[in-house]
PDB file of C-alpha atoms in Angstrom:
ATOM      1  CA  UNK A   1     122.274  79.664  99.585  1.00  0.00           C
ATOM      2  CA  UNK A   2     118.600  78.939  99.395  1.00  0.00           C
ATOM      3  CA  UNK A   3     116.631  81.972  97.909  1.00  0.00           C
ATOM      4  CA  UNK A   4     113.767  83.585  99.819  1.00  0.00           C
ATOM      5  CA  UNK A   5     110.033  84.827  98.811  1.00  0.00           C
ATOM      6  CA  UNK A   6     108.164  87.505 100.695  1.00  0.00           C
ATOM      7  CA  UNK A   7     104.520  86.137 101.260  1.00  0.00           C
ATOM      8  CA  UNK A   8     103.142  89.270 102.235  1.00  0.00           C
ATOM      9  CA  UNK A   9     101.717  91.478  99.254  1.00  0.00           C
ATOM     10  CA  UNK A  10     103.992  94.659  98.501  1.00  0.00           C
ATOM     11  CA  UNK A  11     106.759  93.074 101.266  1.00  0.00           C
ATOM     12  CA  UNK A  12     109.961  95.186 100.478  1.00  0.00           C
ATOM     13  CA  UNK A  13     111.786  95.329  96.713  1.00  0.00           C
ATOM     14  CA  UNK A  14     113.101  93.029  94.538  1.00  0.00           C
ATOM     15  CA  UNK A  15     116.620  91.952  95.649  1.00  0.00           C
ATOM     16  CA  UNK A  16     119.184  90.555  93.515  1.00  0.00           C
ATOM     17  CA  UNK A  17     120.140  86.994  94.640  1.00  0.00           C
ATOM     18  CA  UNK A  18     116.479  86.814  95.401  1.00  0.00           C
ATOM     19  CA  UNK A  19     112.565  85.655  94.381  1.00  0.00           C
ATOM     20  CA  UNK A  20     110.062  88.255  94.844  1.00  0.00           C
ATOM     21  CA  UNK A  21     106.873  88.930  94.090  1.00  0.00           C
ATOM     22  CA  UNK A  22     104.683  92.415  94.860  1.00  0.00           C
ATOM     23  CA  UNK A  23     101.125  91.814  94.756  1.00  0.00           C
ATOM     24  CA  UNK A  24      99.765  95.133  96.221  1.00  0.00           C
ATOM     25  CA  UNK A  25      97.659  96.939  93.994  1.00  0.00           C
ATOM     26  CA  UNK A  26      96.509  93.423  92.465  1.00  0.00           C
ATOM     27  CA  UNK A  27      93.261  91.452  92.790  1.00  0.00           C
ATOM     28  CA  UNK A  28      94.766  89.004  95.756  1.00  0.00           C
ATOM     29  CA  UNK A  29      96.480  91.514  97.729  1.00  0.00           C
ATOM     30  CA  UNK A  30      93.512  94.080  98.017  1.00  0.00           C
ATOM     31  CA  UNK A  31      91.597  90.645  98.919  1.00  0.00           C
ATOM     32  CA  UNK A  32      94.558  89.813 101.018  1.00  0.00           C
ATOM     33  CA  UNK A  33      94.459  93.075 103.333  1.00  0.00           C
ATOM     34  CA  UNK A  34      90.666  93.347 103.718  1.00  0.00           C
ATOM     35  CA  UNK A  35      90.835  89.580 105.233  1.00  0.00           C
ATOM     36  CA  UNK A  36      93.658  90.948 107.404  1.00  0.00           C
ATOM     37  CA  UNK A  37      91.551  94.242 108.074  1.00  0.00           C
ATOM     38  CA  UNK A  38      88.664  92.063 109.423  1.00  0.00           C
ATOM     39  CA  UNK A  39      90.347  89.745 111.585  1.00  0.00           C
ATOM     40  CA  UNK A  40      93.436  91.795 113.059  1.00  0.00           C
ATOM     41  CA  UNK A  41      92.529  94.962 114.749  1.00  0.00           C
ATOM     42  CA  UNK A  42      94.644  98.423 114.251  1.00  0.00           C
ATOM     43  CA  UNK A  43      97.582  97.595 117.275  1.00  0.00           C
ATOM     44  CA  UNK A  44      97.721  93.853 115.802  1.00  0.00           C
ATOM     45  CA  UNK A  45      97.660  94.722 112.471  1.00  0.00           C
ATOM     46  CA  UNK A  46     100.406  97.588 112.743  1.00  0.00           C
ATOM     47  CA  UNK A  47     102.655  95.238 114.923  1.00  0.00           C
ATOM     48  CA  UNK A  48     102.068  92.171 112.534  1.00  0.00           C
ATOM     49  CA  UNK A  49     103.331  94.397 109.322  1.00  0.00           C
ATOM     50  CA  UNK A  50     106.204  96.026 111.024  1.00  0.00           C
ATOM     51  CA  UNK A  51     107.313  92.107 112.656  1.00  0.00           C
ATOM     52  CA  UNK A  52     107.515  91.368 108.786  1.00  0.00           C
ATOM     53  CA  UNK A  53     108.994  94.260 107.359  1.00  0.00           C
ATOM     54  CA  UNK A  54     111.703  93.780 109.471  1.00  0.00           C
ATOM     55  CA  UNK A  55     112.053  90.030 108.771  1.00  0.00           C
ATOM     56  CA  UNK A  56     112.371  90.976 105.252  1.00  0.00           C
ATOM     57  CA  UNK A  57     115.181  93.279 106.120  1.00  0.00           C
ATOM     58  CA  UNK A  58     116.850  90.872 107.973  1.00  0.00           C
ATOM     59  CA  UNK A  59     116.622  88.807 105.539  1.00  0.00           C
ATOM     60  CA  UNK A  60     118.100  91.282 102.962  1.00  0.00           C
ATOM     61  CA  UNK A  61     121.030  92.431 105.142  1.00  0.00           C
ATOM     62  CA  UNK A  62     122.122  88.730 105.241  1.00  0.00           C
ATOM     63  CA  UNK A  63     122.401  88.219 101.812  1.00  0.00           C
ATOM     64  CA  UNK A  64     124.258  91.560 101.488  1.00  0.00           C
ATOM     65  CA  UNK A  65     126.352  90.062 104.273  1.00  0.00           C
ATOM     66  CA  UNK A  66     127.089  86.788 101.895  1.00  0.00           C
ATOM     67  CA  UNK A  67     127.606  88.417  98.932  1.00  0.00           C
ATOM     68  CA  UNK A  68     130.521  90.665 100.269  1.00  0.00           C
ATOM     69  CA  UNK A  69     131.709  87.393 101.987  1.00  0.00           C
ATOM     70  CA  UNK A  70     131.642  85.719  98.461  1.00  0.00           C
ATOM     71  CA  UNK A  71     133.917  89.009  97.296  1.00  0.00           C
ATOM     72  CA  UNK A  72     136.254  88.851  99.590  1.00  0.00           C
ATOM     73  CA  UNK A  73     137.089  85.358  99.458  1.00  0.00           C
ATOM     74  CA  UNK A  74     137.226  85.474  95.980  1.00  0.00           C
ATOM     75  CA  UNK A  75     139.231  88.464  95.820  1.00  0.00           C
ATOM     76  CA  UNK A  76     141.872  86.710  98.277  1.00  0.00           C
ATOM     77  CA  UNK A  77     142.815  84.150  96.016  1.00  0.00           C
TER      78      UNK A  77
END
């Protein structure tokens, strides 16, 4: 199972299983949003961070999803 990395600043928490890296607060992510800020407008902007928010949970609920898999076969042996 490949492992992921959010690329958007402050995307979700860490997950086991998983590389992550939270930028908010940091040099690059304030940098990061004010380049968003300027070229997305409110609706955009809203609808672009939710779109990733919940690819990130999607993303989480799989591996949750694999990791009971890997339980249960290994419990059935």
């Amino acid at each position: 199972m490949q492992s992921t990395k959010p690329v958007r600043p402050g995307a979700g928490q860490p997950v086991t299983g998983h590389i992550s890296t939270s930028l908010s607060g940091g040099l690059l992510g304030g940098a990061l949003r004010m380049a968003e800020s300027v070229l997305l407008r409110g609706g955009q902007q809203t609808a672009r961070r939710n779109a990733w928010d919940a690819v990130c949970e999607n993303r989480r609920y799989a591996q949750d999803r694999e990791d009971v898999r890997r339980v249960l076969v290994h419990s059935a042996r």
